[in-house]
PDB file of C-alpha atoms in Angstrom:
ATOM      1  CA  MET A 180      83.949  97.897  80.844  1.00 44.00           C
ATOM      2  CA  ARG A 181      82.034  94.532  82.524  1.00 45.00           C
ATOM      3  CA  LEU A 182      78.151  94.514  81.454  1.00 45.00           C
ATOM      4  CA  VAL A 183      75.645  93.204  83.995  1.00 41.00           C
ATOM      5  CA  PRO A 184      72.014  92.806  82.309  1.00 43.00           C
ATOM      6  CA  VAL A 185      68.968  94.989  83.454  1.00 40.00           C
ATOM      7  CA  PHE A 186      65.208  95.038  83.029  1.00 42.00           C
ATOM      8  CA  ALA A 187      64.356  98.543  82.015  1.00 41.00           C
ATOM      9  CA  LEU A 188      60.886  99.526  80.647  1.00 45.00           C
ATOM     10  CA  GLY A 189      60.002  96.130  80.442  1.00 43.00           C
ATOM     11  CA  LEU A 190      62.584  95.713  77.910  1.00 50.00           C
ATOM     12  CA  LEU A 191      66.059  93.603  78.670  1.00 48.00           C
ATOM     13  CA  VAL A 192      69.157  96.450  78.181  1.00 43.00           C
ATOM     14  CA  LEU A 193      72.720  95.480  78.951  1.00 45.00           C
ATOM     15  CA  ALA A 194      74.294  98.606  81.403  1.00 43.00           C
ATOM     16  CA  PRO A 195      77.701  99.504  83.101  1.00 46.00           C
ATOM     17  CA  LEU A 196      78.248  97.456  86.451  1.00 45.00           C
ATOM     18  CA  PRO A 197      78.850 100.638  89.055  1.00 45.00           C
ATOM     19  CA  ALA A 198      82.776 100.364  90.270  1.00 41.00           C
ATOM     20  CA  GLU A 199      82.369  99.755  93.084  1.00 40.00           C
ATOM     21  CA  ALA A 200      81.300  96.285  92.574  1.00 39.00           C
ATOM     22  CA  GLN A 201      83.543  95.802  90.642  1.00 44.00           C
ATOM     23  CA  SER A 202      86.439  96.022  92.725  1.00 46.00           C
ATOM     24  CA  THR A 203      88.824  93.141  93.736  1.00 65.00           C
ATOM     25  CA  ARG A 204      92.143  94.822  94.028  1.00 80.00           C
ATOM     26  CA  ASP A 205      91.731  96.555  97.250  1.00 88.00           C
ATOM     27  CA  ALA A 206      95.218  98.174  98.218  1.00 90.00           C
ATOM     28  CA  CYS A 207      95.295  96.432 101.937  1.00 90.00           C
ATOM     29  CA  THR A 208      95.038  92.757 100.444  1.00 91.00           C
ATOM     30  CA  LEU A 209      97.579  93.555  98.147  1.00 92.00           C
ATOM     31  CA  LEU A 210     100.762  92.799  99.542  1.00 92.00           C
ATOM     32  CA  ASP A 211     101.004  89.585 101.898  1.00 90.00           C
ATOM     33  CA  LYS A 212     101.080  90.768 105.673  1.00 89.00           C
ATOM     34  CA  ASN A 213     104.003  87.854 106.069  1.00 91.00           C
ATOM     35  CA  LEU A 214     106.019  89.495 103.173  1.00 92.00           C
ATOM     36  CA  LEU A 215     105.130  93.160 104.845  1.00 92.00           C
ATOM     37  CA  THR A 216     106.352  91.989 108.208  1.00 92.00           C
ATOM     38  CA  GLU A 217     109.554  90.495 106.924  1.00 92.00           C
ATOM     39  CA  THR A 218     109.997  93.545 104.574  1.00 91.00           C
ATOM     40  CA  LEU A 219     109.511  96.113 107.995  1.00 89.00           C
ATOM     41  CA  GLY A 220     111.102  93.752 110.553  1.00 87.00           C
ATOM     42  CA  GLN A 221     108.240  93.865 112.541  1.00 88.00           C
ATOM     43  CA  GLU A 222     104.436  94.203 112.639  1.00 88.00           C
ATOM     44  CA  PRO A 223     103.462  96.550 110.666  1.00 87.00           C
ATOM     45  CA  GLU A 224     101.002  99.207 111.870  1.00 87.00           C
ATOM     46  CA  LEU A 225      98.491 100.191 109.740  1.00 89.00           C
ATOM     47  CA  ARG A 226      98.034 103.894 108.796  1.00 90.00           C
ATOM     48  CA  GLU A 227      95.752 104.438 106.856  1.00 89.00           C
ATOM     49  CA  GLU A 228      93.057 103.314 104.903  1.00 88.00           C
ATOM     50  CA  ASN A 229      90.908 104.747 102.277  1.00 88.00           C
ATOM     51  CA  GLY A 230      88.332 103.643  99.137  1.00 87.00           C
ATOM     52  CA  ALA A 231      88.073  99.968  99.942  1.00 85.00           C
ATOM     53  CA  GLY A 232      86.128  98.778  97.310  1.00 84.00           C
ATOM     54  CA  THR A 233      85.553 101.469  95.173  1.00 86.00           C
ATOM     55  CA  GLY A 234      88.040 101.135  92.778  1.00 87.00           C
ATOM     56  CA  VAL A 235      90.802 103.319  94.251  1.00 90.00           C
ATOM     57  CA  SER A 236      92.533 102.764  97.216  1.00 91.00           C
ATOM     58  CA  LEU A 237      95.455 103.584  99.224  1.00 91.00           C
ATOM     59  CA  CYS A 238      96.962 101.084 101.736  1.00 94.00           C
ATOM     60  CA  SER A 239     100.172 102.775 104.121  1.00 93.00           C
ATOM     61  CA  TRP A 240     102.025 100.889 107.069  1.00 93.00           C
ATOM     62  CA  ARG A 241     104.815 101.960 109.398  1.00 90.00           C
ATOM     63  CA  GLY A 242     107.253  99.571 110.230  1.00 88.00           C
ATOM     64  CA  GLY A 243     110.344 100.754 112.200  1.00 83.00           C
ATOM     65  CA  GLU A 244     112.015 104.066 112.786  1.00 85.00           C
ATOM     66  CA  GLY A 245     111.722 106.295 109.679  1.00 86.00           C
ATOM     67  CA  GLU A 246     110.679 103.035 107.260  1.00 90.00           C
ATOM     68  CA  GLY A 247     106.905 102.584 105.735  1.00 92.00           C
ATOM     69  CA  LEU A 248     105.374 102.123 102.500  1.00 94.00           C
ATOM     70  CA  ARG A 249     102.299 103.131 101.064  1.00 94.00           C
ATOM     71  CA  VAL A 250     100.431 101.145  98.109  1.00 95.00           C
ATOM     72  CA  HIS A 251      97.588 102.883  95.947  1.00 94.00           C
ATOM     73  CA  SER A 252      95.375 100.274  93.834  1.00 93.00           C
ATOM     74  CA  ILE A 253      92.978 102.122  91.082  1.00 91.00           C
ATOM     75  CA  THR A 254      91.382  99.564  88.604  1.00 90.00           C
ATOM     76  CA  ALA A 255      90.928 100.051  85.007  1.00 88.00           C
ATOM     77  CA  VAL A 256      87.169  99.936  85.879  1.00 86.00           C
ATOM     78  CA  SER A 257      86.924 102.549  88.026  1.00 86.00           C
ATOM     79  CA  GLN A 258      88.729 104.608  85.000  1.00 82.00           C
ATOM     80  CA  ASN A 259      86.027 104.736  83.008  1.00 82.00           C
ATOM     81  CA  ILE A 260      88.327 104.898  80.385  1.00 81.00           C
ATOM     82  CA  VAL A 261      86.406 105.980  77.133  1.00 81.00           C
ATOM     83  CA  GLY A 262      88.812 105.987  73.292  1.00 83.00           C
ATOM     84  CA  GLY A 263      91.774 104.041  74.341  1.00 86.00           C
ATOM     85  CA  THR A 264      92.727 101.394  76.536  1.00 90.00           C
ATOM     86  CA  PRO A 265      94.040 101.607  79.977  1.00 92.00           C
ATOM     87  CA  LEU A 266      97.940 100.830  79.485  1.00 94.00           C
ATOM     88  CA  GLU A 267      97.697 103.877  76.527  1.00 93.00           C
ATOM     89  CA  TYR A 268      96.046 105.810  79.491  1.00 92.00           C
ATOM     90  CA  PHE A 269      99.626 104.895  81.063  1.00 94.00           C
ATOM     91  CA  LYS A 270     101.860 105.072  78.949  1.00 94.00           C
ATOM     92  CA  GLN A 271     100.516 109.041  78.232  1.00 92.00           C
ATOM     93  CA  HIS A 272     100.720 109.243  81.898  1.00 90.00           C
ATOM     94  CA  GLN A 273     104.561 107.923  82.444  1.00 93.00           C
ATOM     95  CA  GLY A 274     105.317 110.635  79.398  1.00 92.00           C
ATOM     96  CA  TYR A 275     104.278 113.240  81.588  1.00 90.00           C
ATOM     97  CA  LYS A 276     106.163 112.202  84.554  1.00 89.00           C
ATOM     98  CA  PHE A 277     109.511 112.224  82.162  1.00 89.00           C
ATOM     99  CA  GLU A 278     108.533 115.497  81.632  1.00 89.00           C
ATOM    100  CA  GLU A 279     107.714 116.500  84.939  1.00 87.00           C
ATOM    101  CA  LEU A 280     110.670 114.726  86.690  1.00 84.00           C
ATOM    102  CA  THR A 281     113.134 114.722  83.844  1.00 81.00           C
ATOM    103  CA  ALA A 282     115.051 111.314  82.970  1.00 79.00           C
ATOM    104  CA  ALA A 283     117.340 111.603  86.196  1.00 80.00           C
ATOM    105  CA  ASN A 284     114.715 111.271  88.213  1.00 85.00           C
ATOM    106  CA  VAL A 285     112.477 108.196  87.290  1.00 89.00           C
ATOM    107  CA  ALA A 286     113.193 105.581  84.797  1.00 91.00           C
ATOM    108  CA  THR A 287     111.527 103.159  83.145  1.00 94.00           C
ATOM    109  CA  ILE A 288     111.607  99.338  84.560  1.00 95.00           C
ATOM    110  CA  GLU A 289     110.837  95.873  83.721  1.00 96.00           C
ATOM    111  CA  GLY A 290     108.810  93.546  85.382  1.00 96.00           C
ATOM    112  CA  PRO A 291     106.312  91.516  85.735  1.00 96.00           C
ATOM    113  CA  TRP A 292     104.031  93.646  84.276  1.00 96.00           C
ATOM    114  CA  GLN A 293     102.719  95.837  81.587  1.00 96.00           C
ATOM    115  CA  ALA A 294     104.359  98.941  82.139  1.00 96.00           C
ATOM    116  CA  GLY A 295     106.089 101.138  84.740  1.00 97.00           C
ATOM    117  CA  TYR A 296     108.603 103.427  85.833  1.00 95.00           C
ATOM    118  CA  LEU A 297     110.848 104.348  89.217  1.00 95.00           C
ATOM    119  CA  VAL A 298     110.668 107.430  90.290  1.00 91.00           C
ATOM    120  CA  ASP A 299     113.845 108.509  92.836  1.00 85.00           C
ATOM    121  CA  VAL A 300     113.352 112.194  92.877  1.00 69.00           C
ATOM    122  CA  THR A 301     116.756 112.563  94.734  1.00 68.00           C
ATOM    123  CA  THR A 302     118.850 110.589  92.689  1.00 61.00           C
ATOM    124  CA  GLU A 303     121.734 107.943  94.056  1.00 61.00           C
ATOM    125  CA  PRO A 304     122.727 108.502  96.272  1.00 65.00           C
ATOM    126  CA  ASN A 305     119.242 108.810  98.238  1.00 64.00           C
ATOM    127  CA  PRO A 306     120.212 108.857 101.966  1.00 66.00           C
ATOM    128  CA  ASP A 307     115.635 109.019 102.794  1.00 73.00           C
ATOM    129  CA  GLN A 308     115.964 105.811 100.400  1.00 81.00           C
ATOM    130  CA  LEU A 309     112.154 107.533  99.023  1.00 88.00           C
ATOM    131  CA  TYR A 310     111.094 105.256  96.132  1.00 92.00           C
ATOM    132  CA  VAL A 311     107.683 105.198  94.186  1.00 94.00           C
ATOM    133  CA  LEU A 312     107.477 102.244  91.576  1.00 96.00           C
ATOM    134  CA  THR A 313     103.913 102.679  89.744  1.00 96.00           C
ATOM    135  CA  PHE A 314     103.037 100.015  87.203  1.00 96.00           C
ATOM    136  CA  ILE A 315      99.878  98.908  84.992  1.00 95.00           C
ATOM    137  CA  ASN A 316      99.271  94.873  85.080  1.00 94.00           C
ATOM    138  CA  LYS A 317      96.076  93.639  83.706  1.00 91.00           C
ATOM    139  CA  ASP A 318      95.108  97.063  83.080  1.00 91.00           C
ATOM    140  CA  ASP A 319      95.005  97.923  86.781  1.00 93.00           C
ATOM    141  CA  THR A 320      97.712 100.555  88.100  1.00 94.00           C
ATOM    142  CA  VAL A 321      99.264 100.085  91.048  1.00 95.00           C
ATOM    143  CA  THR A 322     101.576 102.709  92.909  1.00 95.00           C
ATOM    144  CA  ILE A 323     104.165 101.378  95.766  1.00 96.00           C
ATOM    145  CA  GLU A 324     105.732 104.334  97.815  1.00 94.00           C
ATOM    146  CA  THR A 325     108.681 103.470 100.218  1.00 93.00           C
ATOM    147  CA  TYR A 326     110.493 104.851 102.386  1.00 91.00           C
ATOM    148  CA  GLY A 327     113.628 104.239 105.020  1.00 89.00           C
ATOM    149  CA  LEU A 328     113.925 100.900 102.364  1.00 91.00           C
ATOM    150  CA  PRO A 329     116.249 100.237  99.827  1.00 90.00           C
ATOM    151  CA  LYS A 330     115.148 100.315  95.956  1.00 90.00           C
ATOM    152  CA  GLU A 331     115.539  96.782  95.469  1.00 93.00           C
ATOM    153  CA  THR A 332     112.949  96.390  98.072  1.00 93.00           C
ATOM    154  CA  THR A 333     110.968  98.415  96.547  1.00 94.00           C
ATOM    155  CA  VAL A 334     111.512  96.568  92.812  1.00 95.00           C
ATOM    156  CA  ALA A 335     110.623  93.361  95.002  1.00 95.00           C
ATOM    157  CA  LEU A 336     107.455  94.424  96.937  1.00 95.00           C
ATOM    158  CA  ALA A 337     105.775  95.988  93.684  1.00 96.00           C
ATOM    159  CA  GLU A 338     106.989  92.173  91.335  1.00 96.00           C
ATOM    160  CA  SER A 339     105.254  90.205  94.268  1.00 94.00           C
ATOM    161  CA  VAL A 340     102.465  92.465  94.245  1.00 94.00           C
ATOM    162  CA  ALA A 341     102.180  92.087  90.416  1.00 95.00           C
ATOM    163  CA  ARG A 342     103.215  88.437  90.595  1.00 93.00           C
ATOM    164  CA  GLY A 343      99.528  88.356  92.875  1.00 90.00           C
ATOM    165  CA  MET A 344      97.259  90.018  90.556  1.00 87.00           C
TER     166      MET A 344
END
């Protein structure tokens, strides 16, 4: 948690900076536009944008027929974690996903992040090519959801985002 000096009742105190002012990782800015165009094979159409500047944001793009992707970003600061670390909470959530979806549908995945897991609820072959990769990097959590794109593309997009953080 970042603190800023604040004058209150004539005293200088440290107070938490509001989450809105701390977010620098908005979902719509995490992926390079040229990479999006290359990945989707055309100029991506922005379908949804939500939460910019709040610490919890979502952005969704549509590509060609049956192709698209969504990025969801949650900054550590916006979670107001008390009594643990963002990584500990991430790993706890990851454990819940493994219980909920079973090991056949979710797996840990190594990459340029602190921890990550890939959800493939239909397992291979995945005819709809729907993949969800969630990772934590620099204590912020990002989820990349793709449809109509290969698993390798989902992983490459997540790696690109993680390296840019």
